[in-house]
Amino acid sequence: MITIEKIHEIIKTSCPNVDASKIMLEVRLREYDIDSMDFFNIILELQEELGKEIPDEDIDQLRTVASIQDYFKKNTA
Amino acid sequence: MNLHTIASYVPSQFLDNIVQAGTFGETEEFIRKKIGPLRLPRKDPAEETSDIAVKAVRALLARAALATDAIDALVLVTQNGDETLPHTSARVHAKLGLPQTTAVFDVSLGCSGYVYGLQILKGFMQASGYKKGVLVTADPYSKIIDPTDRSTTLLFGDAATATLLSDDGSWELSRPLMCSDGAGADNIVVKDGKFQMNGRQVFNFAATVVPKQIKALLEQEQLSEADIDSYCLHQGSAGILDAIARRFPDVKERFVNKLAFTGNTVSSSIPLLLEDAMEEFNHRKILISGFGVGLSWASMVLTHKEKK
C-alpha cells in the first residue's frame, strides 16, 4: 500500500515546482507541468518505495495518483 | 604513476540546442533545467575521429612542453573510430609522427571509458616500465546521432581530450571501483547505423548504481563525503546529475554541472571537467565517476600529492 500523502511527498521531492496537494486523483500527472524528466524521477522514487524495479511495460499504469495507488495495491503483498 | 596534465579540443562549430529543441516543441527552460546543453559542439563532417584526437594531443604536448618521442604509450578510448580496421590509435600514431617504440591501442568503452582508461594505462605503464603515457578520449556521437530522435539529439556534443600520466604528475589515482551489467546492454545501442537509448532505463540505472558506487568508494578510501572538494561526474544530462546529487544533500553543491557549452561528450566529459577542477587552488581531492554504454560504470578518487 501507498498513501496519497506519500505519493504527494514523492511528487514534491521529484518536482519541487509542482504543488502536489492540488493534483486531482484521476487527472494525468503531465497535466500539472510534470515533464518527462520529472516523471523519470517520480518512477525512481516509487521504485524505492516499492522495493523492486518497475518494468517499462508497467509505466502506463502510473499516470495518475489513483492509478499509482492501484499499482501498489496489485504489486505489494 | 600520476595524472600530470590534461588538454582538450572542443570544435568551435556548434549546434544551437535551444533552436533544435524548438523543432521538437521543447522550451528553453526545459533544456536549461532538465537536459543541460545550450550548445552542442560539432566537428567538421570532413574531420575524422583521429583528427580531433590529434588536436587534443597536440594541445597536451604544448601545455606539458613534451616532445612526441617522449610518449611511451598512447591509449585511445572510442567507440566511433575512423574505420572498423585498423584501430584508430594507429591513425593517431601516424598523424602525430610518434616513434615506432610507442605502444598504441584502442579501448572500446563509452561514458565509463575515462576512469577505466586511467586504470588500464596506469597498470600498463607500471607493468612495462614506461614513464610517460597519454590517454586520449575522442568519441564523436555526431557520427551516429539520429537528428529526428528527440531523446538523444538534444544531448550529445563532440570533443576530444588528452591526459598525460607520468611518474612526476601531481595527482595520485586511487584504486577505482569498476562495474558492468551486460544484461542492460540493449539500453544504449547502435542499430542500423543509428544511436538508440532507452532514456528511462538509463536514468534509472545511473540514479541507482552511481550513488551506491560513490558511497562504496568513499568507504574504501576511508573518506567522508565532505572530504571531496569536487564531484566530477560524467555529464549524462542535467536531470541525471540532479538525481544523483540529490542523494548527497550535504555536498550537493559540489557536484559539477558544465553541460551548457559542451553537452554530453561521452568519455571526454570527465576530463573536460578535470581540466578546470585541477586548476582550483583549494582542491585536494576530486572524485570522478563515469557511467553508460555496457552498461558500465566506474569511479575513482584523485588526490593532489602536495596538498593532502
Tab-separated table of C-alpha atoms in Angstrom:
chain	number	residue	atom	x	y	z
A	1	MET	CA	0.000	0.000	0.000
A	2	ILE	CA	0.989	3.585	-0.519
A	3	THR	CA	-0.889	6.593	0.856
A	4	ILE	CA	-1.896	9.636	-1.158
A	5	GLU	CA	0.231	11.723	1.213
A	6	LYS	CA	3.269	9.598	0.389
A	7	ILE	CA	2.640	9.976	-3.361
A	8	HIS	CA	2.358	13.753	-2.880
A	9	GLU	CA	5.620	13.739	-0.932
A	10	ILE	CA	7.333	11.828	-3.765
A	11	ILE	CA	5.996	14.294	-6.346
A	12	LYS	CA	7.176	17.207	-4.199
A	13	THR	CA	10.672	15.716	-3.888
A	14	SER	CA	10.882	14.915	-7.600
A	15	CYS	CA	9.433	18.193	-8.896
A	16	PRO	CA	9.685	20.967	-6.278
A	17	ASN	CA	7.911	23.472	-8.550
A	18	VAL	CA	4.691	21.483	-8.583
A	19	ASP	CA	2.068	21.969	-5.855
A	20	ALA	CA	1.350	18.287	-5.225
A	21	SER	CA	-1.615	18.998	-2.962
A	22	LYS	CA	-3.564	20.394	-5.952
A	23	ILE	CA	-3.194	17.249	-8.036
A	24	MET	CA	-6.527	15.517	-8.584
A	25	LEU	CA	-6.655	11.771	-8.101
A	26	GLU	CA	-7.766	10.887	-11.621
A	27	VAL	CA	-6.018	13.591	-13.651
A	28	ARG	CA	-2.873	12.622	-15.529
A	29	LEU	CA	0.319	13.978	-13.915
A	30	ARG	CA	1.528	15.509	-17.168
A	31	GLU	CA	-1.404	17.966	-16.958
A	32	TYR	CA	0.406	19.580	-13.993
A	33	ASP	CA	3.597	20.609	-15.827
A	34	ILE	CA	5.315	17.370	-14.880
A	35	ASP	CA	7.738	16.726	-17.753
A	36	SER	CA	9.417	13.505	-18.873
A	37	MET	CA	12.469	14.018	-16.639
A	38	ASP	CA	10.255	14.741	-13.593
A	39	PHE	CA	8.353	11.554	-14.411
A	40	PHE	CA	11.610	9.540	-14.510
A	41	ASN	CA	12.335	10.904	-11.027
A	42	ILE	CA	8.866	10.025	-9.742
A	43	ILE	CA	9.181	6.451	-11.050
A	44	LEU	CA	12.596	6.176	-9.440
A	45	GLU	CA	11.225	7.245	-6.054
A	46	LEU	CA	8.200	4.943	-6.454
A	47	GLN	CA	10.561	2.054	-7.182
A	48	GLU	CA	12.451	2.750	-3.972
A	49	GLU	CA	9.151	2.800	-2.076
A	50	LEU	CA	8.002	-0.423	-3.766
A	51	GLY	CA	11.347	-2.122	-3.164
A	52	LYS	CA	11.564	-3.543	-6.692
A	53	GLU	CA	12.065	-2.420	-10.240
A	54	ILE	CA	9.086	-1.156	-12.198
A	55	PRO	CA	9.353	-2.556	-15.759
A	56	ASP	CA	8.916	-0.294	-18.803
A	57	GLU	CA	5.682	-2.078	-19.772
A	58	ASP	CA	4.067	-1.050	-16.457
A	59	ILE	CA	4.749	2.673	-16.820
A	60	ASP	CA	1.376	3.384	-18.429
A	61	GLN	CA	-0.273	2.183	-15.216
A	62	LEU	CA	1.347	5.044	-13.273
A	63	ARG	CA	-0.050	8.131	-14.973
A	64	THR	CA	-2.335	9.373	-12.155
A	65	VAL	CA	-2.227	9.397	-8.347
A	66	ALA	CA	-5.149	6.925	-8.259
A	67	SER	CA	-3.506	4.549	-10.726
A	68	ILE	CA	-0.264	4.675	-8.722
A	69	GLN	CA	-2.246	3.601	-5.648
A	70	ASP	CA	-3.875	0.773	-7.641
A	71	TYR	CA	-0.500	-0.365	-8.938
A	72	PHE	CA	0.891	-0.551	-5.404
A	73	LYS	CA	-2.183	-2.497	-4.258
A	74	LYS	CA	-1.615	-5.071	-7.014
A	75	ASN	CA	2.127	-5.293	-6.528
A	76	THR	CA	2.554	-5.381	-2.770
A	77	ALA	CA	1.752	-8.368	-0.615
B	1	MET	CA	52.009	6.725	-11.941
B	2	ASN	CA	50.149	10.008	-11.527
B	3	LEU	CA	47.979	12.322	-13.552
B	4	HIS	CA	50.120	15.205	-14.817
B	5	THR	CA	48.247	17.412	-17.319
B	6	ILE	CA	45.004	17.458	-19.295
B	7	ALA	CA	44.269	19.302	-22.528
B	8	SER	CA	41.265	19.255	-24.821
B	9	TYR	CA	39.871	20.089	-28.206
B	10	VAL	CA	36.293	21.355	-28.426
B	11	PRO	CA	35.204	22.180	-32.009
B	12	SER	CA	34.268	25.836	-32.499
B	13	GLN	CA	31.302	24.915	-34.705
B	14	PHE	CA	28.174	24.112	-32.735
B	15	LEU	CA	24.502	23.338	-32.961
B	16	ASP	CA	22.220	25.823	-31.160
B	17	ASN	CA	20.353	23.469	-28.857
B	18	ILE	CA	17.595	25.943	-27.983
B	19	VAL	CA	16.748	26.260	-31.672
B	20	GLN	CA	16.938	22.482	-32.080
B	21	ALA	CA	14.700	21.990	-29.022
B	22	GLY	CA	12.125	24.345	-30.539
B	23	THR	CA	11.706	21.999	-33.504
B	24	PHE	CA	10.587	19.323	-31.035
B	25	GLY	CA	8.260	21.692	-29.171
B	26	GLU	CA	10.534	21.815	-26.113
B	27	THR	CA	11.046	25.054	-24.185
B	28	GLU	CA	14.318	26.781	-23.362
B	29	GLU	CA	13.528	26.293	-19.659
B	30	PHE	CA	13.239	22.514	-20.140
B	31	ILE	CA	16.607	22.439	-21.925
B	32	ARG	CA	18.332	24.598	-19.304
B	33	LYS	CA	16.956	22.774	-16.256
B	34	LYS	CA	16.490	19.167	-17.356
B	35	ILE	CA	18.751	18.492	-20.327
B	36	GLY	CA	21.611	20.998	-19.896
B	37	PRO	CA	23.339	21.860	-23.172
B	38	LEU	CA	22.666	25.232	-24.784
B	39	ARG	CA	25.220	24.462	-27.476
B	40	LEU	CA	26.378	21.157	-28.911
B	41	PRO	CA	29.879	21.332	-30.440
B	42	ARG	CA	30.141	19.600	-33.811
B	43	LYS	CA	33.318	18.521	-35.545
B	44	ASP	CA	33.598	19.329	-39.233
B	45	PRO	CA	31.985	16.411	-41.105
B	46	ALA	CA	35.217	16.031	-43.088
B	47	GLU	CA	37.190	15.586	-39.863
B	48	GLU	CA	37.751	12.074	-38.613
B	49	THR	CA	37.861	10.861	-35.010
B	50	SER	CA	41.647	10.626	-35.288
B	51	ASP	CA	41.786	14.294	-36.366
B	52	ILE	CA	40.070	15.590	-33.231
B	53	ALA	CA	42.158	13.180	-31.124
B	54	VAL	CA	45.341	14.578	-32.697
B	55	LYS	CA	44.227	18.156	-31.942
B	56	ALA	CA	43.755	17.275	-28.269
B	57	VAL	CA	47.150	15.541	-28.084
B	58	ARG	CA	48.890	18.476	-29.760
B	59	ALA	CA	47.319	20.797	-27.171
B	60	LEU	CA	48.608	18.491	-24.434
B	61	LEU	CA	52.131	18.364	-25.862
B	62	ALA	CA	52.214	22.166	-25.961
B	63	ARG	CA	50.819	22.559	-22.452
B	64	ALA	CA	53.164	19.973	-20.921
B	65	ALA	CA	56.146	21.058	-23.073
B	66	LEU	CA	56.551	17.461	-24.181
B	67	ALA	CA	58.082	16.072	-27.387
B	68	THR	CA	56.350	13.277	-29.294
B	69	ASP	CA	59.316	10.959	-28.850
B	70	ALA	CA	58.846	11.104	-25.068
B	71	ILE	CA	55.498	9.265	-25.288
B	72	ASP	CA	55.922	5.600	-24.377
B	73	ALA	CA	52.246	4.666	-24.794
B	74	LEU	CA	49.026	6.157	-26.171
B	75	VAL	CA	45.619	4.676	-25.443
B	76	LEU	CA	42.523	5.937	-27.263
B	77	VAL	CA	39.059	5.485	-25.781
B	78	THR	CA	36.485	5.452	-28.572
B	79	GLN	CA	33.557	3.505	-29.985
B	80	ASN	CA	33.266	5.680	-33.080
B	81	GLY	CA	36.675	5.383	-34.636
B	82	ASP	CA	37.750	6.197	-38.188
B	83	GLU	CA	37.222	2.661	-39.512
B	84	THR	CA	36.485	-0.839	-38.236
B	85	LEU	CA	40.099	-1.736	-39.026
B	86	PRO	CA	42.695	-0.546	-38.148
B	87	HIS	CA	42.394	0.701	-34.584
B	88	THR	CA	42.075	4.500	-34.658
B	89	SER	CA	45.076	4.956	-32.364
B	90	ALA	CA	47.177	3.682	-35.311
B	91	ARG	CA	45.886	6.635	-37.373
B	92	VAL	CA	46.664	8.976	-34.450
B	93	HIS	CA	50.145	7.441	-34.216
B	94	ALA	CA	50.818	8.218	-37.883
B	95	LYS	CA	49.319	11.721	-37.856
B	96	LEU	CA	51.352	12.709	-34.796
B	97	GLY	CA	54.520	11.076	-36.145
B	98	LEU	CA	55.033	9.085	-32.956
B	99	PRO	CA	58.100	6.827	-32.862
B	100	GLN	CA	57.747	3.103	-33.569
B	101	THR	CA	58.683	2.410	-29.964
B	102	THR	CA	55.366	3.980	-28.793
B	103	ALA	CA	52.744	1.369	-27.905
B	104	VAL	CA	49.232	2.344	-29.041
B	105	PHE	CA	45.863	0.674	-28.783
B	106	ASP	CA	42.147	1.468	-28.535
B	107	VAL	CA	39.777	0.795	-25.649
B	108	SER	CA	36.145	0.221	-26.603
B	109	LEU	CA	34.152	1.878	-23.837
B	110	GLY	CA	31.699	4.775	-23.719
B	111	CYS	CA	30.961	7.084	-20.807
B	112	SER	CA	32.821	4.973	-18.224
B	113	GLY	CA	35.862	4.914	-20.519
B	114	TYR	CA	37.909	7.663	-18.893
B	115	VAL	CA	38.036	6.023	-15.457
B	116	TYR	CA	38.682	2.577	-16.938
B	117	GLY	CA	41.229	4.131	-19.306
B	118	LEU	CA	43.210	5.747	-16.480
B	119	GLN	CA	43.412	2.416	-14.686
B	120	ILE	CA	44.311	0.486	-17.863
B	121	LEU	CA	47.045	2.929	-18.871
B	122	LYS	CA	48.424	3.215	-15.334
B	123	GLY	CA	48.684	-0.580	-14.968
B	124	PHE	CA	50.088	-1.000	-18.494
B	125	MET	CA	52.763	1.638	-17.843
B	126	GLN	CA	53.727	0.193	-14.467
B	127	ALA	CA	53.978	-3.337	-15.881
B	128	SER	CA	56.019	-2.124	-18.865
B	129	GLY	CA	58.356	0.275	-17.071
B	130	TYR	CA	57.049	3.265	-19.062
B	131	LYS	CA	57.483	6.831	-17.834
B	132	LYS	CA	55.008	8.830	-19.923
B	133	GLY	CA	51.658	7.720	-21.324
B	134	VAL	CA	48.762	9.584	-22.923
B	135	LEU	CA	45.111	8.677	-22.509
B	136	VAL	CA	43.011	10.112	-25.329
B	137	THR	CA	39.213	10.305	-25.435
B	138	ALA	CA	37.502	11.006	-28.768
B	139	ASP	CA	34.039	9.630	-29.384
B	140	PRO	CA	32.126	11.980	-31.708
B	141	TYR	CA	28.494	10.916	-31.465
B	142	SER	CA	27.613	13.268	-34.335
B	143	LYS	CA	28.579	10.257	-36.489
B	144	ILE	CA	25.714	8.146	-35.138
B	145	ILE	CA	23.071	10.563	-33.819
B	146	ASP	CA	19.677	10.440	-35.490
B	147	PRO	CA	18.673	14.141	-35.736
B	148	THR	CA	14.985	13.170	-35.633
B	149	ASP	CA	15.329	11.317	-32.292
B	150	ARG	CA	14.434	13.878	-29.616
B	151	SER	CA	15.627	11.644	-26.764
B	152	THR	CA	19.261	11.702	-27.975
B	153	THR	CA	19.831	14.553	-30.412
B	154	LEU	CA	19.438	17.214	-27.682
B	155	LEU	CA	22.202	15.705	-25.569
B	156	PHE	CA	25.474	14.891	-27.275
B	157	GLY	CA	28.391	17.109	-28.274
B	158	ASP	CA	31.724	16.339	-29.942
B	159	ALA	CA	35.041	16.842	-28.138
B	160	ALA	CA	38.376	15.160	-27.549
B	161	THR	CA	40.771	15.215	-24.607
B	162	ALA	CA	44.299	14.067	-23.858
B	163	THR	CA	45.652	13.245	-20.386
B	164	LEU	CA	49.295	12.774	-19.543
B	165	LEU	CA	50.176	10.130	-16.959
B	166	SER	CA	53.735	10.226	-15.690
B	167	ASP	CA	55.806	9.356	-12.670
B	168	ASP	CA	56.146	13.067	-11.827
B	169	GLY	CA	52.444	14.014	-12.045
B	170	SER	CA	50.806	15.710	-9.054
B	171	TRP	CA	47.500	13.834	-8.868
B	172	GLU	CA	47.532	10.329	-7.427
B	173	LEU	CA	44.921	7.856	-8.666
B	174	SER	CA	43.099	5.721	-6.103
B	175	ARG	CA	42.133	2.109	-6.649
B	176	PRO	CA	38.936	2.515	-8.689
B	177	LEU	CA	35.664	0.665	-8.394
B	178	MET	CA	34.600	-0.692	-11.788
B	179	CYS	CA	31.334	-2.479	-12.564
B	180	SER	CA	29.401	-3.910	-15.510
B	181	ASP	CA	25.860	-5.083	-16.193
B	182	GLY	CA	25.681	-6.663	-19.627
B	183	ALA	CA	22.023	-7.561	-19.032
B	184	GLY	CA	21.262	-3.868	-19.593
B	185	ALA	CA	23.384	-3.562	-22.749
B	186	ASP	CA	20.364	-3.146	-25.040
B	187	ASN	CA	19.503	0.149	-23.333
B	188	ILE	CA	22.272	2.014	-25.231
B	189	VAL	CA	22.976	0.637	-28.695
B	190	VAL	CA	23.643	1.449	-32.316
B	191	LYS	CA	21.169	-0.348	-34.570
B	192	ASP	CA	21.117	0.058	-38.355
B	193	GLY	CA	23.804	2.707	-38.010
B	194	LYS	CA	21.759	4.864	-35.630
B	195	PHE	CA	22.206	5.501	-31.958
B	196	GLN	CA	19.306	4.461	-29.700
B	197	MET	CA	18.893	4.940	-25.973
B	198	ASN	CA	16.160	3.902	-23.538
B	199	GLY	CA	16.163	7.199	-21.622
B	200	ARG	CA	14.134	5.994	-18.669
B	201	GLN	CA	16.214	2.854	-18.133
B	202	VAL	CA	19.481	4.771	-18.434
B	203	PHE	CA	18.222	7.387	-15.966
B	204	ASN	CA	17.132	4.612	-13.613
B	205	PHE	CA	20.481	2.842	-13.933
B	206	ALA	CA	22.558	5.966	-13.338
B	207	ALA	CA	20.470	7.289	-10.447
B	208	THR	CA	20.519	3.886	-8.744
B	209	VAL	CA	24.025	2.438	-9.174
B	210	VAL	CA	26.203	5.553	-9.265
B	211	PRO	CA	25.349	6.881	-5.760
B	212	LYS	CA	25.940	3.379	-4.360
B	213	GLN	CA	29.315	3.112	-6.072
B	214	ILE	CA	30.379	6.581	-4.906
B	215	LYS	CA	29.460	5.691	-1.310
B	216	ALA	CA	31.342	2.365	-1.568
B	217	LEU	CA	34.389	4.148	-2.972
B	218	LEU	CA	34.376	6.713	-0.157
B	219	GLU	CA	34.214	3.852	2.325
B	220	GLN	CA	37.057	2.014	0.575
B	221	GLU	CA	39.204	5.163	0.684
B	222	GLN	CA	38.117	5.942	4.270
B	223	LEU	CA	36.826	9.350	3.254
B	224	SER	CA	33.711	11.289	4.178
B	225	GLU	CA	31.515	12.993	1.572
B	226	ALA	CA	32.863	16.345	2.789
B	227	ASP	CA	36.488	15.281	2.211
B	228	ILE	CA	35.863	15.511	-1.548
B	229	ASP	CA	36.293	19.048	-2.890
B	230	SER	CA	34.677	18.398	-6.247
B	231	TYR	CA	32.493	15.621	-7.646
B	232	CYS	CA	33.255	15.462	-11.370
B	233	LEU	CA	30.691	13.039	-12.756
B	234	HIS	CA	30.059	12.100	-16.352
B	235	GLN	CA	27.782	14.808	-17.746
B	236	GLY	CA	24.937	12.486	-18.800
B	237	SER	CA	22.219	15.133	-18.576
B	238	ALA	CA	21.199	17.835	-16.099
B	239	GLY	CA	18.360	15.601	-14.891
B	240	ILE	CA	20.662	12.644	-14.215
B	241	LEU	CA	23.226	14.840	-12.425
B	242	ASP	CA	20.471	16.332	-10.236
B	243	ALA	CA	19.038	12.906	-9.400
B	244	ILE	CA	22.482	11.656	-8.307
B	245	ALA	CA	23.445	14.838	-6.428
B	246	ARG	CA	20.119	14.782	-4.539
B	247	ARG	CA	21.314	11.576	-2.857
B	248	PHE	CA	24.187	13.580	-1.313
B	249	PRO	CA	22.297	16.502	0.275
B	250	ASP	CA	25.205	17.723	2.451
B	251	VAL	CA	27.565	18.199	-0.504
B	252	LYS	CA	25.073	18.624	-3.350
B	253	GLU	CA	26.624	21.907	-4.480
B	254	ARG	CA	29.991	20.188	-5.055
B	255	PHE	CA	28.577	18.159	-7.963
B	256	VAL	CA	29.774	19.936	-11.082
B	257	ASN	CA	27.393	20.673	-13.965
B	258	LYS	CA	29.100	22.159	-17.030
B	259	LEU	CA	26.797	20.789	-19.682
B	260	ALA	CA	25.861	24.182	-21.098
B	261	PHE	CA	28.573	24.620	-23.728
B	262	THR	CA	29.693	21.073	-24.454
B	263	GLY	CA	26.751	18.736	-23.828
B	264	ASN	CA	27.369	15.067	-23.129
B	265	THR	CA	30.733	14.358	-24.754
B	266	VAL	CA	30.805	10.663	-23.711
B	267	SER	CA	34.262	9.650	-22.394
B	268	SER	CA	35.525	13.236	-22.779
B	269	SER	CA	33.106	14.756	-20.269
B	270	ILE	CA	35.086	13.907	-17.107
B	271	PRO	CA	38.498	15.107	-18.378
B	272	LEU	CA	36.851	18.323	-19.637
B	273	LEU	CA	35.681	18.949	-16.052
B	274	LEU	CA	39.018	17.894	-14.563
B	275	GLU	CA	40.938	20.246	-16.810
B	276	ASP	CA	39.290	23.088	-14.847
B	277	ALA	CA	38.896	21.405	-11.448
B	278	MET	CA	42.607	20.571	-11.180
B	279	GLU	CA	43.398	24.278	-11.519
B	280	GLU	CA	41.312	25.183	-8.466
B	281	PHE	CA	43.842	26.182	-5.843
B	282	ASN	CA	41.972	24.700	-2.903
B	283	HIS	CA	41.143	21.366	-4.478
B	284	ARG	CA	42.922	18.474	-2.808
B	285	LYS	CA	40.589	15.595	-3.598
B	286	ILE	CA	38.379	15.118	-6.643
B	287	LEU	CA	36.024	12.203	-7.198
B	288	ILE	CA	35.361	11.116	-10.774
B	289	SER	CA	32.619	8.748	-11.903
B	290	GLY	CA	31.653	7.604	-15.396
B	291	PHE	CA	28.602	5.570	-16.382
B	292	GLY	CA	26.851	4.500	-19.555
B	293	VAL	CA	27.204	2.119	-22.526
B	294	GLY	CA	27.535	-1.509	-21.473
B	295	LEU	CA	26.112	-0.927	-19.022
B	296	SER	CA	29.382	0.038	-17.403
B	297	TRP	CA	30.283	2.335	-14.515
B	298	ALA	CA	33.493	3.231	-12.704
B	299	SER	CA	34.651	5.707	-10.042
B	300	MET	CA	37.990	6.863	-8.675
B	301	VAL	CA	39.424	9.479	-6.288
B	302	LEU	CA	42.239	11.782	-7.386
B	303	THR	CA	44.419	13.248	-4.616
B	304	HIS	CA	46.927	16.069	-5.005
B	305	LYS	CA	50.121	14.670	-3.531
B	306	GLU	CA	51.382	18.006	-2.167
B	307	LYS	CA	48.091	19.309	-0.785
B	308	LYS	CA	46.923	16.139	1.034
